């Protein structure tokens, strides 16, 4: 199948051809016809599967087929959990719709609201927005969604995790009941299923990957290491392996800044993005990373949502996430659009319970590789882990330390080249 088989008009196909893509991904091949046929959609697709184009292409096609009467108004709304993702989605809307006479805009917090107000008052066909800033505009009378035709919830699971459910419900209450609604999520969690029952009408269900599983094309590796040696090991891996574009995740904003400064001091140009940075600073840092002016981008989970970089080769978990599902989202920044990718996790003894949760969630035992010169100290004992409601300690690596794992623990005592 090619994009020419999806009943898209020649203006959209011309834009698609300009991107170099000729064949739709599985999610695109299923979603585009379903959306064009007018169905609501419940789609489970992990990052890197081409899901943005899966709703952008048919959305543009439907709006182009039927011109609106009267003053220009919001006909399609895409809600995203973060500013970065809103910018990424809007970029694709502009890419695929550049030969169409449709006007689009992006609105989100962290920037001056007045330029956004001016754009909204001039009229737009397609709006990409974060829930909070969208509600601000609605409450101030800058926006009317009464004639909305298509509503898209992108990364709906993340929006629920971030506490946007009430904002989403307020926004949906201002839209027509006969709208077409497309809900995209990395997983079909119980919360997503409950939401879908309330906002979707007889939806088509598409599932292109098993729930909560990491993409098979991503090679995953754990490097056991003492916490105090993590930064040294990260610098060694980047320099020794000649990685030119690396996305590194930390758990805290302070940790991101500290690590970025350390890497730069080691001769590895680095920058950090997190929630305390202004939107302008975050976009500037991301652009510098994409352009190759910095070698390492250190990010927290929220700030990294929506980062879409073609052929990003390596993702490193400097700290494991507290929530296992975030691991899937993190490593999904690499291995996108069919490309191969690598995900490395630097895991100290105190994080073994977090690794256990990740392996249980994904159903994959991740390979453990000891790096010569960075073997963990076997005398270090883990800090006590807070007990869960079932009073069971979360296990992890076999034995008390990394140096002498028991048989079958998954460690391989080989040097990292």
XYZ file of C-alpha atoms in Angstrom:
417
model
C 0.000 0.000 0.000
C 1.107 3.566 -0.749
C -0.256 6.924 0.383
C -1.836 7.243 -3.059
C -4.145 4.348 -2.104
C -5.622 6.257 0.868
C -7.941 8.543 -1.137
C -6.081 11.725 -0.227
C -6.231 14.700 -2.554
C -3.287 15.684 -4.724
C -2.335 18.685 -2.583
C -1.831 16.473 0.475
C -0.074 13.776 -1.545
C 2.293 16.400 -2.930
C 3.191 17.416 0.630
C 3.645 13.786 1.688
C 5.869 13.069 -1.299
C 8.027 16.059 -0.332
C 8.745 14.424 3.040
C 10.176 11.350 1.331
C 7.609 8.908 2.704
C 5.851 6.640 0.231
C 4.213 3.906 2.329
C 1.960 4.450 5.346
C 2.812 2.870 8.691
C 0.365 0.254 10.090
C -1.446 2.819 12.260
C -1.786 5.185 9.290
C -3.025 2.437 6.970
C -5.805 1.567 9.437
C -6.664 4.969 10.848
C -6.854 7.112 7.700
C -9.671 5.137 5.987
C -11.608 4.837 9.263
C -11.446 8.591 9.910
C -12.351 9.451 6.313
C -15.380 7.172 6.645
C -16.551 9.311 9.565
C -15.937 6.901 12.437
C -14.835 7.874 15.919
C -11.509 6.276 16.735
C -9.903 4.642 19.764
C -6.296 3.943 18.850
C -3.491 2.445 20.910
C -0.213 3.394 19.306
C 3.099 3.983 20.983
C 5.341 6.888 20.105
C 7.314 6.472 16.903
C 4.567 4.600 15.047
C 3.509 7.544 12.904
C 0.366 8.273 14.912
C 0.480 12.054 14.381
C 0.143 11.684 10.619
C -2.506 9.015 11.246
C -4.916 11.715 12.420
C -3.398 14.764 10.690
C -3.752 13.438 7.128
C -7.445 12.462 7.257
C -8.257 15.584 9.309
C -6.777 17.798 6.587
C -8.522 15.780 3.884
C -11.955 16.114 5.493
C -11.591 19.851 6.077
C -10.368 20.396 2.518
C -13.258 18.422 1.020
C -15.957 20.494 2.689
C -15.316 24.222 2.878
C -16.860 26.068 5.814
C -19.319 28.873 5.265
C -19.020 32.332 6.729
C -16.227 33.649 8.922
C -13.302 31.325 9.529
C -13.761 29.349 12.781
C -12.186 26.419 14.615
C -13.226 23.272 12.766
C -10.617 20.870 14.171
C -9.032 20.844 17.620
C -6.061 18.731 18.705
C -5.418 18.568 22.466
C -1.945 17.567 23.652
C -0.476 17.193 27.163
C 2.578 19.438 26.705
C 3.805 22.514 24.891
C 6.509 20.573 23.085
C 4.053 18.045 21.716
C 1.695 20.819 20.621
C 4.540 22.397 18.672
C 5.474 19.059 17.098
C 1.890 18.297 16.061
C 1.383 21.774 14.633
C 4.592 21.405 12.640
C 3.159 18.286 10.992
C -0.151 20.022 10.342
C 1.744 22.759 8.528
C 3.959 20.270 6.674
C 1.118 18.169 5.290
C -1.269 21.085 4.812
C 1.103 23.573 3.199
C -0.645 23.358 -0.180
C -4.137 23.703 1.287
C -6.040 26.907 1.997
C -6.426 26.082 5.678
C -5.171 28.227 8.542
C -3.762 26.631 11.688
C -2.344 27.792 15.019
C -0.804 26.444 18.221
C -1.571 27.767 21.690
C -0.043 26.758 25.005
C 1.076 28.227 28.295
C 4.458 29.627 29.213
C 4.336 32.337 26.543
C 2.556 35.681 26.137
C -1.166 35.132 25.699
C -1.848 38.288 23.654
C -0.302 37.188 20.320
C -2.368 34.003 20.622
C -5.492 36.069 21.236
C -4.822 38.076 18.079
C -4.447 34.903 16.005
C -7.646 33.396 17.401
C -9.644 36.542 16.716
C -8.458 36.546 13.102
C -9.906 33.037 12.730
C -8.301 29.606 12.331
C -9.480 26.287 10.910
C -7.213 23.993 12.925
C -6.088 24.585 16.486
C -3.453 22.574 18.386
C -3.505 23.341 22.097
C -2.765 22.293 25.648
C -5.873 22.078 27.867
C -4.942 24.755 30.408
C -4.198 27.594 28.001
C -7.150 26.623 25.817
C -9.474 27.028 28.803
C -7.923 30.421 29.527
C -8.886 31.594 26.049
C -12.338 30.070 26.300
C -13.001 31.720 29.670
C -11.957 35.097 28.238
C -14.279 34.720 25.267
C -11.534 34.394 22.659
C -12.683 31.037 21.381
C -15.912 29.396 20.217
C -15.998 25.623 19.736
C -19.705 25.379 18.970
C -19.058 24.486 15.331
C -16.177 22.083 15.909
C -16.164 19.145 13.494
C -13.178 17.050 14.625
C -11.693 16.647 18.125
C -8.403 14.792 18.621
C -7.003 13.784 22.009
C -3.324 12.996 21.451
C -1.440 11.030 24.124
C -4.638 10.925 26.143
C -3.073 8.631 28.732
C -0.452 11.255 29.510
C -3.086 13.979 29.805
C -4.924 11.884 32.369
C -1.673 11.191 34.258
C -1.027 14.937 34.394
C -4.453 15.667 35.888
C -6.135 17.224 32.856
C -9.296 15.127 33.007
C -11.482 17.940 34.412
C -10.135 20.458 31.887
C -10.810 18.001 29.070
C -14.383 17.475 30.226
C -14.968 21.252 30.399
C -13.633 21.667 26.869
C -15.663 18.789 25.456
C -18.828 20.203 27.039
C -18.457 23.250 24.769
C -18.272 21.185 21.561
C -21.145 19.786 19.447
C -22.346 16.295 20.255
C -22.198 15.318 16.581
C -18.447 16.002 16.338
C -16.030 13.280 15.239
C -13.675 12.315 18.081
C -10.307 10.581 17.748
C -8.567 9.336 20.892
C -4.939 8.243 20.702
C -3.156 6.625 23.638
C -0.026 4.561 24.184
C -2.090 2.007 26.120
C -5.694 0.969 26.686
C -5.581 1.539 30.433
C -8.796 1.248 32.503
C -8.888 5.054 32.752
C -8.652 5.442 28.981
C -11.406 2.892 28.444
C -13.679 4.748 30.884
C -12.993 8.046 29.116
C -13.639 6.512 25.705
C -17.062 5.264 26.825
C -18.109 8.815 27.690
C -16.805 10.747 24.655
C -16.708 8.278 21.727
C -19.667 7.032 19.712
C -19.369 3.482 18.361
C -15.643 3.927 17.742
C -13.402 1.867 15.531
C -10.657 0.355 17.676
C -7.104 0.139 16.372
C -4.232 -1.429 18.218
C -0.871 -1.633 16.506
C 1.256 -2.731 19.469
C 0.709 -4.725 22.629
C -0.071 -2.687 25.747
C 2.948 -1.356 27.603
C 5.575 -3.143 25.515
C 8.730 -1.451 24.262
C 9.293 -1.471 20.530
C 11.184 -4.559 19.392
C 13.439 -2.463 17.193
C 14.962 -0.778 20.276
C 17.922 -2.599 21.801
C 17.712 -2.208 25.568
C 20.687 -2.496 27.923
C 21.169 -1.965 31.655
C 24.591 -0.910 32.956
C 24.799 -1.574 36.713
C 26.863 1.166 38.380
C 27.204 2.914 41.729
C 25.264 6.163 41.929
C 28.445 8.188 42.518
C 29.951 6.920 39.255
C 26.937 7.459 36.978
C 28.149 10.753 35.509
C 31.616 9.313 34.860
C 30.095 6.297 33.125
C 27.784 8.443 30.996
C 30.689 10.609 29.796
C 32.684 7.468 29.034
C 29.871 5.857 27.031
C 29.197 8.974 24.957
C 32.860 9.654 24.222
C 34.058 6.072 23.783
C 31.179 5.120 21.477
C 31.195 8.352 19.494
C 27.541 9.159 20.122
C 26.771 12.499 18.462
C 23.145 12.968 19.487
C 22.033 11.574 22.852
C 18.849 12.214 24.826
C 19.375 11.685 28.573
C 16.594 11.479 31.156
C 16.895 12.533 34.786
C 14.278 12.372 37.514
C 14.567 15.977 38.726
C 15.011 19.462 37.285
C 18.023 20.128 39.507
C 19.548 16.844 38.394
C 19.104 17.798 34.732
C 20.906 21.122 35.185
C 23.690 19.593 37.242
C 24.310 16.765 34.771
C 24.244 19.105 31.770
C 26.927 21.309 33.334
C 29.031 18.256 34.192
C 28.875 16.876 30.649
C 29.781 20.253 29.161
C 32.758 20.421 31.526
C 33.808 17.016 30.189
C 33.921 18.418 26.665
C 30.500 17.126 25.636
C 28.343 20.127 24.613
C 25.088 19.741 26.513
C 21.908 21.602 27.409
C 18.927 20.855 29.653
C 15.167 21.275 29.381
C 12.668 21.026 32.222
C 9.593 22.688 33.658
C 11.464 25.612 35.223
C 12.773 26.739 31.848
C 10.745 29.253 29.873
C 9.074 28.005 26.733
C 11.438 30.104 24.628
C 14.463 28.597 26.397
C 13.122 25.082 25.942
C 12.468 25.559 22.232
C 15.909 27.140 21.798
C 17.583 24.190 23.543
C 15.647 21.673 21.467
C 16.549 23.453 18.243
C 20.237 23.512 19.213
C 20.052 19.764 19.818
C 18.282 19.045 16.537
C 20.730 21.227 14.632
C 23.697 19.388 16.142
C 25.073 22.407 17.987
C 24.848 20.478 21.267
C 25.630 16.815 21.573
C 23.551 15.908 24.618
C 20.051 16.985 25.638
C 19.254 16.306 29.299
C 15.538 16.326 30.054
C 12.917 15.524 32.638
C 9.894 13.428 31.636
C 7.337 16.215 31.260
C 9.682 18.460 29.274
C 10.601 15.658 26.896
C 7.041 14.806 25.875
C 6.610 15.487 22.184
C 10.292 15.481 21.307
C 10.394 14.006 17.818
C 13.855 13.716 16.315
C 14.427 11.684 13.176
C 16.969 8.905 13.549
C 17.827 9.654 17.185
C 20.184 6.792 17.914
C 20.512 6.666 21.700
C 18.372 7.360 24.744
C 19.911 7.065 28.209
C 18.059 6.740 31.500
C 20.456 8.418 33.917
C 17.767 7.859 36.555
C 15.049 5.245 36.203
C 11.538 6.709 36.330
C 9.350 6.150 39.368
C 6.455 5.183 37.097
C 7.244 2.163 34.932
C 5.059 3.347 32.031
C 7.303 6.411 31.681
C 10.159 4.101 30.702
C 8.210 3.037 27.616
C 7.594 6.670 26.660
C 11.239 7.588 27.253
C 12.841 4.914 25.112
C 10.210 5.531 22.436
C 12.080 8.744 21.573
C 14.466 6.490 19.624
C 13.693 3.739 17.122
C 11.081 5.891 15.399
C 9.504 5.405 11.969
C 11.082 1.984 11.536
C 14.623 3.072 12.408
C 16.777 1.125 14.857
C 17.552 2.612 18.252
C 19.329 1.906 21.516
C 18.209 2.565 25.087
C 20.669 2.427 27.977
C 19.826 2.598 31.668
C 22.424 3.397 34.325
C 21.071 1.561 37.331
C 22.379 1.739 40.888
C 21.495 -0.728 43.629
C 18.819 1.602 45.047
C 16.922 1.451 41.744
C 16.650 -2.312 41.461
C 12.977 -2.231 42.515
C 12.240 0.292 39.755
C 13.920 -1.945 37.179
C 11.869 -4.869 38.411
C 8.657 -2.889 37.825
C 9.762 -2.004 34.282
C 10.615 -5.598 33.404
C 7.306 -6.791 34.844
C 5.377 -4.180 32.872
C 7.114 -4.814 29.552
C 7.451 -8.556 30.031
C 11.099 -8.333 28.972
C 14.199 -9.174 30.969
C 16.624 -6.410 29.997
C 20.234 -7.452 29.392
C 22.646 -6.385 32.157
C 26.166 -5.517 31.037
C 28.994 -4.601 33.393
C 31.318 -1.935 31.991
C 35.022 -2.437 32.742
C 36.219 0.128 35.260
C 32.691 0.852 36.519
C 31.801 -2.354 38.353
C 29.530 -1.612 41.333
C 30.964 -1.915 44.845
C 29.581 -5.210 46.250
C 29.707 -3.842 49.815
C 27.093 -1.160 49.102
C 23.648 -2.125 50.314
C 20.381 -0.697 48.953
C 18.384 1.812 50.906
C 15.104 0.410 52.307
C 12.259 0.569 49.809
C 8.911 1.884 50.976
C 6.492 -0.977 51.286
C 3.469 -1.100 49.041
C -0.046 -1.757 50.225
C 0.429 -5.509 49.869
C 3.463 -5.275 52.177
C 5.722 -6.933 49.645
C 9.150 -5.569 48.865
C 9.808 -5.174 45.195
C 12.667 -7.377 44.194
C 15.126 -6.807 41.384
C 18.641 -8.026 40.845
C 19.652 -11.289 42.422
C 21.983 -11.123 45.381
C 23.003 -8.208 47.568
C 25.232 -6.503 44.995
C 26.117 -6.475 41.337
C 29.644 -7.871 41.413
C 28.674 -11.477 42.110
C 25.256 -12.102 40.643
C 23.707 -15.495 41.074
C 23.310 -17.786 38.109
C 20.458 -16.659 35.874
C 20.418 -13.067 37.067
C 20.948 -11.815 33.534
C 24.341 -10.171 34.121
C 27.076 -10.712 31.617
C 30.580 -10.069 32.867
C 31.976 -8.673 29.637
C 33.630 -5.363 28.915
C 31.840 -2.647 27.001
C 33.921 -1.910 23.926
